PDB file of C-alpha atoms in Angstrom:
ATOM      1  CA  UNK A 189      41.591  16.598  15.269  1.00  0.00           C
ATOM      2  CA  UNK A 190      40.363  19.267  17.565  1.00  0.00           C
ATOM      3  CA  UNK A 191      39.962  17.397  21.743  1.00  0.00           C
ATOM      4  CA  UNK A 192      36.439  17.645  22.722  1.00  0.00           C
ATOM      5  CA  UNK A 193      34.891  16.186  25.440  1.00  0.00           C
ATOM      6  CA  UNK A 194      33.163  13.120  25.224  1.00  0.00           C
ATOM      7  CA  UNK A 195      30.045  13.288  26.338  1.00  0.00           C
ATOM      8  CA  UNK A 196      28.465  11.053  29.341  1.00  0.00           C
ATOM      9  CA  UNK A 197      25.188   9.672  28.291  1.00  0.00           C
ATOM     10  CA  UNK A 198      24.830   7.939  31.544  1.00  0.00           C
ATOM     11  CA  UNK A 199      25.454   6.899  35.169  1.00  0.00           C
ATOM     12  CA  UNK A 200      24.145   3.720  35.364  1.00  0.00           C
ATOM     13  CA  UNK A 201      23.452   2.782  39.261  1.00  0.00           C
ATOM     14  CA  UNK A 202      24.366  -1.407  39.590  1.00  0.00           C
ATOM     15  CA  UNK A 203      21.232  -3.762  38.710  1.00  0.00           C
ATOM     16  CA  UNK A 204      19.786  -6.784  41.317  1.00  0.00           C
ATOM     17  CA  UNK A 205      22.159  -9.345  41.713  1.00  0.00           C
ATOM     18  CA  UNK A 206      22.248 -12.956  40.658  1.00  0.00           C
ATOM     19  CA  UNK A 207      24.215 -15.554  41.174  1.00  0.00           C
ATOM     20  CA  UNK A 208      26.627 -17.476  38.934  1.00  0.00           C
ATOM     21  CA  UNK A 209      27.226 -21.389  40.283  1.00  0.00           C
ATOM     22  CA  UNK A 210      27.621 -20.390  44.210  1.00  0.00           C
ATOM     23  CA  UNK A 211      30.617 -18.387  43.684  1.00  0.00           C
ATOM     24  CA  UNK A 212      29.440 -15.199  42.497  1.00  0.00           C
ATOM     25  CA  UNK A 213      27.517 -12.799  43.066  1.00  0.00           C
ATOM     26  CA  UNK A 214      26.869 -10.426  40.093  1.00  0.00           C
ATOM     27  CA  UNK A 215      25.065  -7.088  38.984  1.00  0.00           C
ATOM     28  CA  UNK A 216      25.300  -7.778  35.416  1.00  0.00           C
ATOM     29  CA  UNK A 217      25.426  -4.206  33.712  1.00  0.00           C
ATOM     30  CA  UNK A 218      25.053  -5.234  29.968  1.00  0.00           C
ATOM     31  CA  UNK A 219      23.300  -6.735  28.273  1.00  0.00           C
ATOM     32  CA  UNK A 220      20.847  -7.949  30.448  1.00  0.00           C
ATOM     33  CA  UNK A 221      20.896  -5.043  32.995  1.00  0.00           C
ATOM     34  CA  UNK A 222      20.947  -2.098  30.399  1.00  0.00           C
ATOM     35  CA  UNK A 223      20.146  -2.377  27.023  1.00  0.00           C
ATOM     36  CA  UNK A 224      23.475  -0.273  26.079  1.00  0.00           C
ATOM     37  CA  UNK A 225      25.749  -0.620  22.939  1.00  0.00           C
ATOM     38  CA  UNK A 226      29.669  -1.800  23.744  1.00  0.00           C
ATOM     39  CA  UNK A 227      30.319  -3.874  20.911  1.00  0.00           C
ATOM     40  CA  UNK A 228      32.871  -5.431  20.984  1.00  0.00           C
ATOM     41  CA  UNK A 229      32.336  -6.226  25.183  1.00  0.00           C
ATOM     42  CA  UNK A 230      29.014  -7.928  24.678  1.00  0.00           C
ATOM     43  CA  UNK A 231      28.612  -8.203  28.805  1.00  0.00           C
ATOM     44  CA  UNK A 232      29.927  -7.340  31.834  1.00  0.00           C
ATOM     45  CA  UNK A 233      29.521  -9.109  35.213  1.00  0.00           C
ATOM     46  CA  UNK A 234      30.101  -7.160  38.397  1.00  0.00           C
ATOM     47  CA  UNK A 235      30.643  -9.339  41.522  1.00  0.00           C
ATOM     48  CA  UNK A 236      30.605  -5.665  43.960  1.00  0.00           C
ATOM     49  CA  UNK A 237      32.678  -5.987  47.106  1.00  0.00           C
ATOM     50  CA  UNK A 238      31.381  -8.907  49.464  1.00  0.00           C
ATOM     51  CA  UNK A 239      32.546 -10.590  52.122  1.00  0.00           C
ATOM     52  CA  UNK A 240      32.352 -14.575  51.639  1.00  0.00           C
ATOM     53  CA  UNK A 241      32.570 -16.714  54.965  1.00  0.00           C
ATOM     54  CA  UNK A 242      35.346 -19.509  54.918  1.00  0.00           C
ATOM     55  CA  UNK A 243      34.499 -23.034  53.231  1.00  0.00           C
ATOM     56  CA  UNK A 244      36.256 -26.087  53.128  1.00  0.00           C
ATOM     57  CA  UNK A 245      34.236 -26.578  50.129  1.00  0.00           C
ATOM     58  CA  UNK A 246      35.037 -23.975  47.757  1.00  0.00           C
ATOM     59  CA  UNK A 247      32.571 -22.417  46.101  1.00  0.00           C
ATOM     60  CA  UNK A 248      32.299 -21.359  42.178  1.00  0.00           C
ATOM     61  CA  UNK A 249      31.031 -22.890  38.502  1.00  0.00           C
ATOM     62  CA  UNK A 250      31.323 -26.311  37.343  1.00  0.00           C
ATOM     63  CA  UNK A 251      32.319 -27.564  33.721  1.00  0.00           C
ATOM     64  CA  UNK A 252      30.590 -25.400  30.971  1.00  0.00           C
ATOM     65  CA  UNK A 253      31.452 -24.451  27.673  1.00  0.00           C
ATOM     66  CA  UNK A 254      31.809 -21.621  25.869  1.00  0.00           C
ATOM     67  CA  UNK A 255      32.497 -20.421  22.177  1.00  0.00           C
ATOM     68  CA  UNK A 256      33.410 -17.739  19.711  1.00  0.00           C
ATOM     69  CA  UNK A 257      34.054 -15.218  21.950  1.00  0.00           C
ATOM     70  CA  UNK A 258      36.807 -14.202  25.097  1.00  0.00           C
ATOM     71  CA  UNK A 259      36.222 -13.964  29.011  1.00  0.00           C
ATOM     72  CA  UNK A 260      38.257 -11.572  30.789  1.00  0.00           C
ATOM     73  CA  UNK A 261      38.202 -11.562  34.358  1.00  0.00           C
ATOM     74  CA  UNK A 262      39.649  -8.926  36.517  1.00  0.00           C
ATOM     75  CA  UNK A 263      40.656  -9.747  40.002  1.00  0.00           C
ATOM     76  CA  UNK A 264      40.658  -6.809  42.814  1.00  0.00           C
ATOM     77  CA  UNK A 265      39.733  -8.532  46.060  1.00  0.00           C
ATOM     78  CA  UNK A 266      39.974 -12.798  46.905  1.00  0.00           C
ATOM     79  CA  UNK A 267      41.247 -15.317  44.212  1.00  0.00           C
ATOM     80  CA  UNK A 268      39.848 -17.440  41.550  1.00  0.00           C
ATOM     81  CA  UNK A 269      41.573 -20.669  40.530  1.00  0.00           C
ATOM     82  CA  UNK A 270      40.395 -21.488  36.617  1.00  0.00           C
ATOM     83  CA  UNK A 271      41.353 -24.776  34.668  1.00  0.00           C
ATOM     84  CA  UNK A 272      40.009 -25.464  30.965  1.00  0.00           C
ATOM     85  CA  UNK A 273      40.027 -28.417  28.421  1.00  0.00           C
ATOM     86  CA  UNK A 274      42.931 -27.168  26.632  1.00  0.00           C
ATOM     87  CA  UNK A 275      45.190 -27.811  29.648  1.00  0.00           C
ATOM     88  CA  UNK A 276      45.401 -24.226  30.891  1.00  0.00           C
ATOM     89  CA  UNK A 277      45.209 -23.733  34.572  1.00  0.00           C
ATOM     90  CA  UNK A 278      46.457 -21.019  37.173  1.00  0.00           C
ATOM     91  CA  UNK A 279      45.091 -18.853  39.959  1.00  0.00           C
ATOM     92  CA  UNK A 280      44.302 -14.678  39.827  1.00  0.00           C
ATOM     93  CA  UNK A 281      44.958 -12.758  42.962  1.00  0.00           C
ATOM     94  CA  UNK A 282      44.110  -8.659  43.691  1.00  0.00           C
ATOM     95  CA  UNK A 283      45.392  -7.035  40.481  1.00  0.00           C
ATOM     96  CA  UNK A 284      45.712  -9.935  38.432  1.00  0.00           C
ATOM     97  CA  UNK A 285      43.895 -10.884  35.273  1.00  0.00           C
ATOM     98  CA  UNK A 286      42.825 -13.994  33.388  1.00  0.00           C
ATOM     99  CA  UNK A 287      42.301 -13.392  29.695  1.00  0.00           C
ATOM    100  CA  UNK A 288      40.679 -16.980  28.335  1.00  0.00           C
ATOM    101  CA  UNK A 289      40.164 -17.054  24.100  1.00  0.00           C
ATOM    102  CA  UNK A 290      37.429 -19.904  23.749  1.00  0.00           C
ATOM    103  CA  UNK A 291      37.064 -19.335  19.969  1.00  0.00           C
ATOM    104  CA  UNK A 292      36.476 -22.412  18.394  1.00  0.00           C
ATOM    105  CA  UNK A 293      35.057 -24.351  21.868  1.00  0.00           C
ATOM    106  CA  UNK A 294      36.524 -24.872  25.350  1.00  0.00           C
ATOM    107  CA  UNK A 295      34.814 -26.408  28.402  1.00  0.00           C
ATOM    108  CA  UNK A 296      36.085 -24.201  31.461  1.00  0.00           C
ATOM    109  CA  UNK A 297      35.638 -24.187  35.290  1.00  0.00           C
ATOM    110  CA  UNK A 298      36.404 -21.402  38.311  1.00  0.00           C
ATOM    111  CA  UNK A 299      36.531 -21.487  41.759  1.00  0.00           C
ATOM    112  CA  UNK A 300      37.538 -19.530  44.786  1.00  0.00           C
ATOM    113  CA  UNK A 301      40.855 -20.468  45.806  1.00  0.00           C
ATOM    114  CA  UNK A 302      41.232 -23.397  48.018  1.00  0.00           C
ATOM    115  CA  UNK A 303      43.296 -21.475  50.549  1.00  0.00           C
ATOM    116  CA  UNK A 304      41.249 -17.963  50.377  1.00  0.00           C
ATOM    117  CA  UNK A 305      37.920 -20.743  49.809  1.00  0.00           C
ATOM    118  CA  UNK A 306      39.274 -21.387  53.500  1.00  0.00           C
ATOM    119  CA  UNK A 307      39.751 -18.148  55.010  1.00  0.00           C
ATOM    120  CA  UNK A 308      36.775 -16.333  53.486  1.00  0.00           C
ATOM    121  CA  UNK A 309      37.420 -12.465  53.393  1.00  0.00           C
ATOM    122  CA  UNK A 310      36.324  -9.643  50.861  1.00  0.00           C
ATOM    123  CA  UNK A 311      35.580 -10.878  47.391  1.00  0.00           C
ATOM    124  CA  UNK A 312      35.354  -8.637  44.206  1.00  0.00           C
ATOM    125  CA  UNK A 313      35.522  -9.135  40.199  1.00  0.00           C
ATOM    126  CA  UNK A 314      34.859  -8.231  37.049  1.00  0.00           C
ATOM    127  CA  UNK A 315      34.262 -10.766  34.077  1.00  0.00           C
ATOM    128  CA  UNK A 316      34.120  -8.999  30.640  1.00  0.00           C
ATOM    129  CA  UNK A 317      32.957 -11.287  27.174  1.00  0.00           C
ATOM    130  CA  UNK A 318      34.800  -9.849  24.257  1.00  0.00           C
ATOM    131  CA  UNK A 319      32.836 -11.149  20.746  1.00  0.00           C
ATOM    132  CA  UNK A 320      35.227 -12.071  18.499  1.00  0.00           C
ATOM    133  CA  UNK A 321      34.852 -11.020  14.665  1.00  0.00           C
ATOM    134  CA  UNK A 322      33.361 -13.554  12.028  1.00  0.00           C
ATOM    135  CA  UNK A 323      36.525 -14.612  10.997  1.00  0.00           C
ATOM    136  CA  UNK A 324      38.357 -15.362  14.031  1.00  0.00           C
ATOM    137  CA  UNK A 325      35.379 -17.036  15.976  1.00  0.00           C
ATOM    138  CA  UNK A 326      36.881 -20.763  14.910  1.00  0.00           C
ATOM    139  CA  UNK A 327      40.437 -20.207  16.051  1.00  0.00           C
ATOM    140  CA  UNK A 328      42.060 -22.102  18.192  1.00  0.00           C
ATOM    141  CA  UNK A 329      41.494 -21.253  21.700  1.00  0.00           C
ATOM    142  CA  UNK A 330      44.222 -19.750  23.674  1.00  0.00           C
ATOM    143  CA  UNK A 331      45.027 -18.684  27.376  1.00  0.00           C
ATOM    144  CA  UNK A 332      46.818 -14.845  28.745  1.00  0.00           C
ATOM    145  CA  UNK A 333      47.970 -14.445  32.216  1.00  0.00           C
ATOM    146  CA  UNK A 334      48.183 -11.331  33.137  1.00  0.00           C
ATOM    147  CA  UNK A 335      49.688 -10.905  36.583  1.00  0.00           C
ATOM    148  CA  UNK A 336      49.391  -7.717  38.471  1.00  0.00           C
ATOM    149  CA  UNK A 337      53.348  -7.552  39.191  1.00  0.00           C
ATOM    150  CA  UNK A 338      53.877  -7.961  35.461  1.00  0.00           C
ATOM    151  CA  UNK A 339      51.459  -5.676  34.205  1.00  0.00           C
ATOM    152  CA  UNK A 340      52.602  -2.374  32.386  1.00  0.00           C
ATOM    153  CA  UNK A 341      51.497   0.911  34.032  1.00  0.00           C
ATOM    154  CA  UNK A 342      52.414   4.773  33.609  1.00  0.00           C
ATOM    155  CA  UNK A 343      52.984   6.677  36.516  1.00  0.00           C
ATOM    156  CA  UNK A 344      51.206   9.672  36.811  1.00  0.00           C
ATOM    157  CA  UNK A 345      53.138  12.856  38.055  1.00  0.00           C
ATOM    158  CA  UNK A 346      53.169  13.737  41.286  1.00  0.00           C
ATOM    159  CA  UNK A 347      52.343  10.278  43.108  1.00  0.00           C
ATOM    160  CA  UNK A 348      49.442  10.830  42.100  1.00  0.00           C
ATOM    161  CA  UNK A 349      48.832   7.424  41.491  1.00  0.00           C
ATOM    162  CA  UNK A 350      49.179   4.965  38.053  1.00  0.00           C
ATOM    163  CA  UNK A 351      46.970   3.684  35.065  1.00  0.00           C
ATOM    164  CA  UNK A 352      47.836   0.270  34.679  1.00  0.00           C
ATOM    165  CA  UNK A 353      47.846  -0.912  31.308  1.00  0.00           C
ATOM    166  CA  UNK A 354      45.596  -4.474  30.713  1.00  0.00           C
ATOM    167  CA  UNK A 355      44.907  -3.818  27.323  1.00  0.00           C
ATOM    168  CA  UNK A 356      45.769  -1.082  24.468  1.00  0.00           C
ATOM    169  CA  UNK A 357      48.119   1.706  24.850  1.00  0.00           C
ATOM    170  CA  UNK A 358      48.418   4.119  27.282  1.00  0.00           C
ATOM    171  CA  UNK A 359      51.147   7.170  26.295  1.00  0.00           C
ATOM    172  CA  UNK A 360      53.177   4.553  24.791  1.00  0.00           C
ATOM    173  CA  UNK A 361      52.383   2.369  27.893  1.00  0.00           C
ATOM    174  CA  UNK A 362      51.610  -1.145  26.142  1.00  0.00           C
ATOM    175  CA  UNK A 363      49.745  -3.928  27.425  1.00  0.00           C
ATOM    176  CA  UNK A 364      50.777  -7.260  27.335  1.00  0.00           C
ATOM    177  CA  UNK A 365      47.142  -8.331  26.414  1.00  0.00           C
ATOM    178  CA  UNK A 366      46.783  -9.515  22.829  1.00  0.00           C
ATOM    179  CA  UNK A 367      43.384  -8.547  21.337  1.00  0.00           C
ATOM    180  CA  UNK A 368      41.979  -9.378  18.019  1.00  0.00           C
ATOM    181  CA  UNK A 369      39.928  -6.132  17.311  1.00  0.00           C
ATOM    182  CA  UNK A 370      41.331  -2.685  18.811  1.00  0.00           C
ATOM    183  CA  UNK A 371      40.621  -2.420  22.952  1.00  0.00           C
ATOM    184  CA  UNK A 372      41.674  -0.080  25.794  1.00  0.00           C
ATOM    185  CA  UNK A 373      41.446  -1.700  28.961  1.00  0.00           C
ATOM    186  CA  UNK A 374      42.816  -0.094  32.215  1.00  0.00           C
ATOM    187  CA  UNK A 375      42.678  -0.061  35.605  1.00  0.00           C
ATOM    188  CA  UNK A 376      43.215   3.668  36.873  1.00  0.00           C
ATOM    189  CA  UNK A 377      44.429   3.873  40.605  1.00  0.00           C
ATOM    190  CA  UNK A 378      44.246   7.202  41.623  1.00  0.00           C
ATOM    191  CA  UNK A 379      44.920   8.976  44.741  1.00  0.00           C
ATOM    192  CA  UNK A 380      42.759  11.882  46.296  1.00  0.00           C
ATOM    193  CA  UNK A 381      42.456  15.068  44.083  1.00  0.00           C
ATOM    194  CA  UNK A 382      44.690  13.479  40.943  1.00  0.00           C
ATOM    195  CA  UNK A 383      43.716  13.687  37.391  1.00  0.00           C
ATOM    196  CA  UNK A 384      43.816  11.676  34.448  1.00  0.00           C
ATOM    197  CA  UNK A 385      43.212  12.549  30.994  1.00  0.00           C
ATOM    198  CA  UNK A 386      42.167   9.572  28.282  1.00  0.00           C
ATOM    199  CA  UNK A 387      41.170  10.015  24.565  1.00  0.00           C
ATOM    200  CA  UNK A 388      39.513   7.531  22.274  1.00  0.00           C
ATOM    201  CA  UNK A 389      37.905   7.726  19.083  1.00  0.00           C
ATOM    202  CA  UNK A 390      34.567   9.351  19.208  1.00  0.00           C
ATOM    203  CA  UNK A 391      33.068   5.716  17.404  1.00  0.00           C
ATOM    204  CA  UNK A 392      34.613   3.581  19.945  1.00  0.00           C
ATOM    205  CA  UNK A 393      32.229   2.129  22.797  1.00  0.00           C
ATOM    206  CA  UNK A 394      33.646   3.597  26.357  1.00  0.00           C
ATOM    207  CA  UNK A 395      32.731   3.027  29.696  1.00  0.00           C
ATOM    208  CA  UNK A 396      34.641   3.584  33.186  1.00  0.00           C
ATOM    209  CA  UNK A 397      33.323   1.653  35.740  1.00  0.00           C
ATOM    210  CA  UNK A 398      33.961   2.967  39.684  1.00  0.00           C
ATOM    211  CA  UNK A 399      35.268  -0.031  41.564  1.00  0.00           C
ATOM    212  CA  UNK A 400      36.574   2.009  45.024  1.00  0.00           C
ATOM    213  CA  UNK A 401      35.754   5.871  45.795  1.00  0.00           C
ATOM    214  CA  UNK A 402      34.313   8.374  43.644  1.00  0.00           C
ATOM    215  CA  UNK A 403      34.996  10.719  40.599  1.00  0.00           C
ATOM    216  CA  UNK A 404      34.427  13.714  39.008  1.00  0.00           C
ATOM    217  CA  UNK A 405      33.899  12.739  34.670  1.00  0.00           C
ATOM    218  CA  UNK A 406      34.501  15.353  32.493  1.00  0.00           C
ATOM    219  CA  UNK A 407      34.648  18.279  35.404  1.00  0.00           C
ATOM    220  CA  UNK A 408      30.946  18.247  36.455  1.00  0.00           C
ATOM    221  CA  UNK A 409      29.327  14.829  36.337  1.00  0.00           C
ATOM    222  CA  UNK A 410      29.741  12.602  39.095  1.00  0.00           C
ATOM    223  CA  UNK A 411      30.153   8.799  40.019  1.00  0.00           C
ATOM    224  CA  UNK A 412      30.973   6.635  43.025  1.00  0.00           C
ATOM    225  CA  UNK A 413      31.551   3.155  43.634  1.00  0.00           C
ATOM    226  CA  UNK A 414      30.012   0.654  41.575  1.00  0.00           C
ATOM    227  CA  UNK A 415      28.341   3.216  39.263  1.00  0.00           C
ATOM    228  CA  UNK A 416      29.066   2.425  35.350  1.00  0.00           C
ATOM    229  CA  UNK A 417      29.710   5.883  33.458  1.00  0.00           C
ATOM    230  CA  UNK A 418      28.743   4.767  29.765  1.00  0.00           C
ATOM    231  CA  UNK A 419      29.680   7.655  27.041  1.00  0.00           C
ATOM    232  CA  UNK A 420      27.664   8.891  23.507  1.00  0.00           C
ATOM    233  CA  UNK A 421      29.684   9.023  20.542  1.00  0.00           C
ATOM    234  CA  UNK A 422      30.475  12.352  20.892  1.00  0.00           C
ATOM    235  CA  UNK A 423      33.777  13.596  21.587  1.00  0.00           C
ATOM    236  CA  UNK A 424      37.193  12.177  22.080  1.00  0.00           C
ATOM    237  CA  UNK A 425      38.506  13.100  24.950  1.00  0.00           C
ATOM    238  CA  UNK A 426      37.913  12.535  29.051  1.00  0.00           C
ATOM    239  CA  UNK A 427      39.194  13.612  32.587  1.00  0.00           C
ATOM    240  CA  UNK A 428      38.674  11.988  35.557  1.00  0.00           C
ATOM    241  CA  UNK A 429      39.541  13.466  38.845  1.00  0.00           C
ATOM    242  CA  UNK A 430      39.455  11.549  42.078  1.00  0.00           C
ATOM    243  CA  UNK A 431      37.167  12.748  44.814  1.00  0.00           C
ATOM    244  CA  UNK A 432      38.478  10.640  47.199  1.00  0.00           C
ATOM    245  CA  UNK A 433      41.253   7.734  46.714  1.00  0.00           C
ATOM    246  CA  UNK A 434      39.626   5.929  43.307  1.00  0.00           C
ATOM    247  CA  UNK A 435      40.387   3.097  41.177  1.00  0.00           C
ATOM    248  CA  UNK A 436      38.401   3.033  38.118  1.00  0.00           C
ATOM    249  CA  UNK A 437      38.092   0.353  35.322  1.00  0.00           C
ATOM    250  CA  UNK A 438      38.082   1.683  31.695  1.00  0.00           C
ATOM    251  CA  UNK A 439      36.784   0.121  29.148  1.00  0.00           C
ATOM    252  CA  UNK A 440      36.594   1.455  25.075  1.00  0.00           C
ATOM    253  CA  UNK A 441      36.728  -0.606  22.112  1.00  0.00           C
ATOM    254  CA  UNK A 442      36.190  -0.519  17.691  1.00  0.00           C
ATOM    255  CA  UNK A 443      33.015  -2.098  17.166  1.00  0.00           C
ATOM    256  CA  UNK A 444      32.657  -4.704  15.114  1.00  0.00           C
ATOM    257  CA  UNK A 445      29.299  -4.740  13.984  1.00  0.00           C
ATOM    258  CA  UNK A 446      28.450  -7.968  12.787  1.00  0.00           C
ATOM    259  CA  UNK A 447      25.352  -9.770  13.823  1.00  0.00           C
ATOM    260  CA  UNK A 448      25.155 -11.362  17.100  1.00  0.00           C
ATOM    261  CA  UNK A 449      22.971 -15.004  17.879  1.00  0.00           C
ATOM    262  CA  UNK A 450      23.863 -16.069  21.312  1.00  0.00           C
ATOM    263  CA  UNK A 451      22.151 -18.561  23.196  1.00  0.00           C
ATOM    264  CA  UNK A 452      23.562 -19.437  26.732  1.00  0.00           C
ATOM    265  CA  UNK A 453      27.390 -20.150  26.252  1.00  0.00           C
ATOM    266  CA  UNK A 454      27.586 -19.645  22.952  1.00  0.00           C
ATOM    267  CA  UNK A 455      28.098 -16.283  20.656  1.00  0.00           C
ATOM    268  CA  UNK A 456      27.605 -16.859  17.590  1.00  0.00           C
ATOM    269  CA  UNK A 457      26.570 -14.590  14.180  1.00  0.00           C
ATOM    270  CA  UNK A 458      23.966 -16.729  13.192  1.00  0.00           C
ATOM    271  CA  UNK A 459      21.624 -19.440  14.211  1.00  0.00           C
ATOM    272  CA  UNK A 460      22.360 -22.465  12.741  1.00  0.00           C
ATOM    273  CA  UNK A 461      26.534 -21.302  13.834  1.00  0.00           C
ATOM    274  CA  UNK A 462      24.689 -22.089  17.806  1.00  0.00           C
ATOM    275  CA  UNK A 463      22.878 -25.038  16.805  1.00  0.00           C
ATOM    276  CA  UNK A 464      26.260 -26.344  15.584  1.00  0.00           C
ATOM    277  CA  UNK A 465      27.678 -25.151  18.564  1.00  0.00           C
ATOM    278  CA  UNK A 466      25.537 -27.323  20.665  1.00  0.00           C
ATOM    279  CA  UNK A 467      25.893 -30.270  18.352  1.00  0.00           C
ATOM    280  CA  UNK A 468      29.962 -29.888  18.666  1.00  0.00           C
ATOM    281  CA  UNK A 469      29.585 -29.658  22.401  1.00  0.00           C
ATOM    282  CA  UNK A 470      27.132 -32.669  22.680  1.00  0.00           C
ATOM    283  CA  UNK A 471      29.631 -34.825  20.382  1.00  0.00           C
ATOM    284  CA  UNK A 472      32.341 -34.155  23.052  1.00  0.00           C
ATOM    285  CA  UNK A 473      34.369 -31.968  20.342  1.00  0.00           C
ATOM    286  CA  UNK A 474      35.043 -29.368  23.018  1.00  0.00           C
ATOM    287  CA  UNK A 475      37.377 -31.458  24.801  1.00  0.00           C
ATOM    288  CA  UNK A 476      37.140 -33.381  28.222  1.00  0.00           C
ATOM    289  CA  UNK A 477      37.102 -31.597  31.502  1.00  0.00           C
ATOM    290  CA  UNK A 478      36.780 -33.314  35.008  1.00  0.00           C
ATOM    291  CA  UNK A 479      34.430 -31.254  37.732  1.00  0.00           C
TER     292      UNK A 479
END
């Protein structure tokens, strides 16, 4: 298959925040924020850069539930601590990642970091959902750390930086990640003038989003920080070069196209799949979790 560019349909500038519990505070890109198609990531949270003041108290989101789908959140600055009805618990620091399968139903609850809750400082996230196919939405749920020191990366030549590898494959670079439907997920760090080249199937759904510095996509179109580059389904192939010291979340997945009813918590295929949902939930079948 010939490389071709693919080609950027746009450069998506970060929508008005909200927030989520008192914790954080998001631009929510898709699919509130832009009606854009990245099946299989059916939304992305961005909690931009900001500076929290210290709290004995610490802030985040009580017990909800969720089902039939994943949350991914990505870590760069502060630290979350997450515990969830199926007896998972831990903490993500700068570079970590917390990969939570909620499938079949899962109450779940996040908060800053009782020690960084105390200290306050610079705060900054991403939180993906991933739908999960038809078939899979009533597995079990399950729980992936992915720590930062653990995580696979290529180096790029040069010092010119690294691509660290969350999910997918990078140049035989595997992530530890397990995904049910096919997923690159990287974080790019990349030093001043350095390039990287990624290819993905023309079909898949991509998007880089700038989390620190600015780029150049492609050779001539440009994004800085907190801008989402989403691509058409044209092409298969992309360079990004660093205008300035970068790093650069990218994002490209198979779509599964299969019907989508969501409501809140819940992402289901059909209606009466969230009114069971909610009936589950209400019958305490999603497990006990104290606030």
């Amino acid at each position: 298959m010939p490389t071709t560019f693919k080609k950027v349909a746009a450069i998506l500038n970060p929508t008005a925040p909200h927030m989520v519990g008192d914790g954080f505070r998001v631009h929510n890109f898709f699919p509130s924020g832009y009606k854009i198609k990245m099946d299989p990531f059916y939304l992305l949270d961005y909690n931009a850069k900001l500076e929290f003041s210290p709290s004995n108290t610490p802030r985040g989101v009580g017990v909800h539930p969720h089902r039939g789908f994943e949350t991914v959140t990505i870590a760069y600055h502060g630290a979350v601590a997450h515990h969830d009805s199926a007896g998972n618990s831990g903490v993500i620091y700068p570079g970590d990642v917390q990969w939570m399968t909620a499938a079949s139903g899962i109450l779940h609850k996040e908060y800053h970091e009782e020690n960084y809750s105390k200290k306050g400082g610079p705060f900054q996230m991403v939180q993906l959902w991933v739908n999960l196919p038809a078939k899979h939405k009533m597995t079990a749920p399950k729980y992936q750390s992915v720590t930062h020191r653990e995580m696979a990366s290529f180096e790029l030549p040069n010092h010119e930086g690294k691509i660290e590898v969350i999910a997918g494959n990078y140049n035989g670079v595997k992530g530890s990640a397990s995904t049910f439907t096919e997923i690159e997920l990287y974080n790019l760090r990349l030093k001043a003038g350095a390039k990287a080249h990624l290819e993905t199937p023309a079909h898949f759904n991509t998007a880089l989003l700038v989390i620190e510095g600015s780029i150049a996509v492609n050779g001539n179109e440009k994004a800085t920080t907190n801008q989402l580059v989403h691509f058409a389904h044209e092409g298969n192939a992309i360079t990004i070069e660093a205008s300035e010291d970068a790093v650069v979340l990218y994002l490209s997945g198979d779509p599964i196209n299969e019907p989508i009813a969501q409501y809140g918590p819940f992402l289901m295929n059909k209606p009466e799949e969230l009114q069971q949902a909610i009936e589950d939930y209400n019958t305490g079948k999603f497990g006990y979790l104290e606030e």
